[in-house]
GROMACS .gro file of C-alpha atoms in nm:
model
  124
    1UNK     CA    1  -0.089   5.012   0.321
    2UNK     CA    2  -0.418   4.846   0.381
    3UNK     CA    3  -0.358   4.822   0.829
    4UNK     CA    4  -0.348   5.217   0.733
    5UNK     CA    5  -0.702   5.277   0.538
    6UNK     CA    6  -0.846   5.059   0.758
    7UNK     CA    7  -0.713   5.243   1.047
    8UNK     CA    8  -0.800   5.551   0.925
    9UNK     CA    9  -1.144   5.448   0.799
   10UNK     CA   10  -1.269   5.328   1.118
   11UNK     CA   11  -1.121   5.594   1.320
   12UNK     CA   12  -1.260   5.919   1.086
   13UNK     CA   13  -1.632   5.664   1.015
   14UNK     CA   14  -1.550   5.629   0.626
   15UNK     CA   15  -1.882   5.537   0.489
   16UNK     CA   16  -1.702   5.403   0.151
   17UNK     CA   17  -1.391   5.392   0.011
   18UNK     CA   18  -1.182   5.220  -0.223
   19UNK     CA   19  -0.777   5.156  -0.362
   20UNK     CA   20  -0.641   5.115  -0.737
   21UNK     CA   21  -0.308   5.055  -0.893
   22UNK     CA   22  -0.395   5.189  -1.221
   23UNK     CA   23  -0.117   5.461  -1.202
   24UNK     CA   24  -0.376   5.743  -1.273
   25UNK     CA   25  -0.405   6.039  -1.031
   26UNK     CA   26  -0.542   6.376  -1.039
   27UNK     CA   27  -0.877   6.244  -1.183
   28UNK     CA   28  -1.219   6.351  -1.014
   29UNK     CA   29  -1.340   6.033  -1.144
   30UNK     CA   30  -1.242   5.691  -1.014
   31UNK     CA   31  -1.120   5.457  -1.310
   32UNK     CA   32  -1.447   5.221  -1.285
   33UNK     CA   33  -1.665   5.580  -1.361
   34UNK     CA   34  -1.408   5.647  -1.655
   35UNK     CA   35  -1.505   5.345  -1.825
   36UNK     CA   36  -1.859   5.367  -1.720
   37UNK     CA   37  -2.064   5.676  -1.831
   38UNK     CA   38  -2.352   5.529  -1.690
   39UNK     CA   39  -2.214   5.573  -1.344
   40UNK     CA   40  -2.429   5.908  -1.192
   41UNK     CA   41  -2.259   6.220  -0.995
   42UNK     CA   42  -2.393   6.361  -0.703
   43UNK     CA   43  -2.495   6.041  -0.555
   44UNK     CA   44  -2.441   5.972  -0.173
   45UNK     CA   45  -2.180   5.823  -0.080
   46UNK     CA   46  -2.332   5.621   0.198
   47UNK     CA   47  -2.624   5.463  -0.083
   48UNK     CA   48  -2.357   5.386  -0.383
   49UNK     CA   49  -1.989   5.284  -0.431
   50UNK     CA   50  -1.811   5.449  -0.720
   51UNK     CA   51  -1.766   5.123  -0.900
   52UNK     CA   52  -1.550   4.803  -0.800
   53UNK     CA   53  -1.206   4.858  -0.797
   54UNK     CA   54  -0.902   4.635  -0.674
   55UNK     CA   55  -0.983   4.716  -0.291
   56UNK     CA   56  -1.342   4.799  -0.202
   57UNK     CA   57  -1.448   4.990   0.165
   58UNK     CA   58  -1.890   4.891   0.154
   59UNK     CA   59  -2.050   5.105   0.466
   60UNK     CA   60  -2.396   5.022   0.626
   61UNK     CA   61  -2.593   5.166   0.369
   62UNK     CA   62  -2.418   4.962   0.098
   63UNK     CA   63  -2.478   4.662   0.322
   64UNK     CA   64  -2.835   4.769   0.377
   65UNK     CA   65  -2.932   4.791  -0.022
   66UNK     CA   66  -2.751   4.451  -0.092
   67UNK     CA   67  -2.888   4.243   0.168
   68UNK     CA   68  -2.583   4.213   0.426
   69UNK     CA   69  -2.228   4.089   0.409
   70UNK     CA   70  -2.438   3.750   0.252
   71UNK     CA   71  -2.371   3.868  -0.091
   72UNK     CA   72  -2.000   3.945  -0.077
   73UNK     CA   73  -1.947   3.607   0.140
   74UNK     CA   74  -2.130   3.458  -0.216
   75UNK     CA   75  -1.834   3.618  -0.362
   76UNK     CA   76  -1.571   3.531  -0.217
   77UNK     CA   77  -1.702   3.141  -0.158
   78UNK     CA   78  -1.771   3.132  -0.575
   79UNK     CA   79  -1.386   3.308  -0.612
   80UNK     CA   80  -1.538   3.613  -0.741
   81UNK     CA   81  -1.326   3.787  -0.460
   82UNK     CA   82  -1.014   3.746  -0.306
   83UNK     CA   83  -1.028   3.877   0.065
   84UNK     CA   84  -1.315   3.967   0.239
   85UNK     CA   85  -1.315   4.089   0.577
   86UNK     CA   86  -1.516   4.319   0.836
   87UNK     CA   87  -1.336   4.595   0.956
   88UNK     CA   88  -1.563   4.750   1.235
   89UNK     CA   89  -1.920   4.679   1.352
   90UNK     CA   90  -1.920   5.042   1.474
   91UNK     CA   91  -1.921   5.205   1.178
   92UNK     CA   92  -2.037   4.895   1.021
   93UNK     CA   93  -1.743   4.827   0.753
   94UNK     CA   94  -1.683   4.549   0.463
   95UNK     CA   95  -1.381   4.557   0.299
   96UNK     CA   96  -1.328   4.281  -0.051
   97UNK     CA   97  -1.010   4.290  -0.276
   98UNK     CA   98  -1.096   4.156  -0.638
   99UNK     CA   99  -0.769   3.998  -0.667
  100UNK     CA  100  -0.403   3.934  -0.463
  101UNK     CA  101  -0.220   4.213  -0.702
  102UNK     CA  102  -0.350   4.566  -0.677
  103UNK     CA  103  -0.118   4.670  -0.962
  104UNK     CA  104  -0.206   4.392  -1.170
  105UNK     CA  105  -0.480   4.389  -1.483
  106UNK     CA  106  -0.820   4.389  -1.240
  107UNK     CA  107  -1.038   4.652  -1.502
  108UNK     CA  108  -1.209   4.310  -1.638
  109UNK     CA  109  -1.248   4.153  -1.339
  110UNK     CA  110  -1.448   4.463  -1.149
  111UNK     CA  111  -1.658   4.516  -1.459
  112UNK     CA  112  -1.813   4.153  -1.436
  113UNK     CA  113  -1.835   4.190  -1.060
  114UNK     CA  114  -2.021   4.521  -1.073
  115UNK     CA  115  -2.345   4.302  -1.179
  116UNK     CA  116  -2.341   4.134  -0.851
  117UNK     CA  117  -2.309   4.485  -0.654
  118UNK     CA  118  -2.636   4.676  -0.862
  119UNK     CA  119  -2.827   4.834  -0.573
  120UNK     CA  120  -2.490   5.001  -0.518
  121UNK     CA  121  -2.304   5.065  -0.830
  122UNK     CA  122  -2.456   5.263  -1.118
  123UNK     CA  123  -2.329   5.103  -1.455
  124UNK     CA  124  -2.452   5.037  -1.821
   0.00000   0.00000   0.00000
């Protein structure tokens, strides 16, 4: 399932994008802006993620506001995130998994990560 977003992300120049196993569709809202009022519509989606799910797409402009693939490498070196890997350098694309289970309990996990991510996430 992943070779597919990311094929389909580089190929169509997805600026974000990201992939849950909470079991919830038909929402307008992701499940990190469900639990997070604070989290602001209308916002581009090239200058902020809609929270920090299980899998996480970060374009240029994410990259831009949080200094470069540094900080998610910080992640992923302190175990903060699972996988991290660059997808294209034309679109620029970053994509992180929180942890190895997308189906498993990651709601925690992506709220004490979304800290980390500021410039990019809107949260209380």
């Amino acid at each position: 399932m992943v070779d597919l977003l990311q094929r389909a992300a580089v190929r169509f120049g997805a600026v974000t994008g990201y992939v849950h196993g909470s079991g919830s569709a038909g929402s307008l809202q992701s499940p990190f802006e469900r639990r997070s009022p604070a989290h602001g519509e209308k916002q581009r989606l090239d200058a902020m993620s809609r929270g920090v799910h299980w899998g996480n797409l970060l374009g240029a402009g994410h990259l831009a506001a949080i200094g470069g693939p540094d900080r998610l490498e910080r992640l992923l070196a302190d175990g903060r995130i699972r996988r991290l890997e660059q997808w294209s350098k034309e679109p620029q694309l970053w994509w992180f998994e929180l942890t190895d289970d997308p189906f498993g309990p990651v709601n925690a996990h992506a709220d004490t990560v979304a800290p980390d991510l500021r410039e990019i996430i809107a949260y209380r």
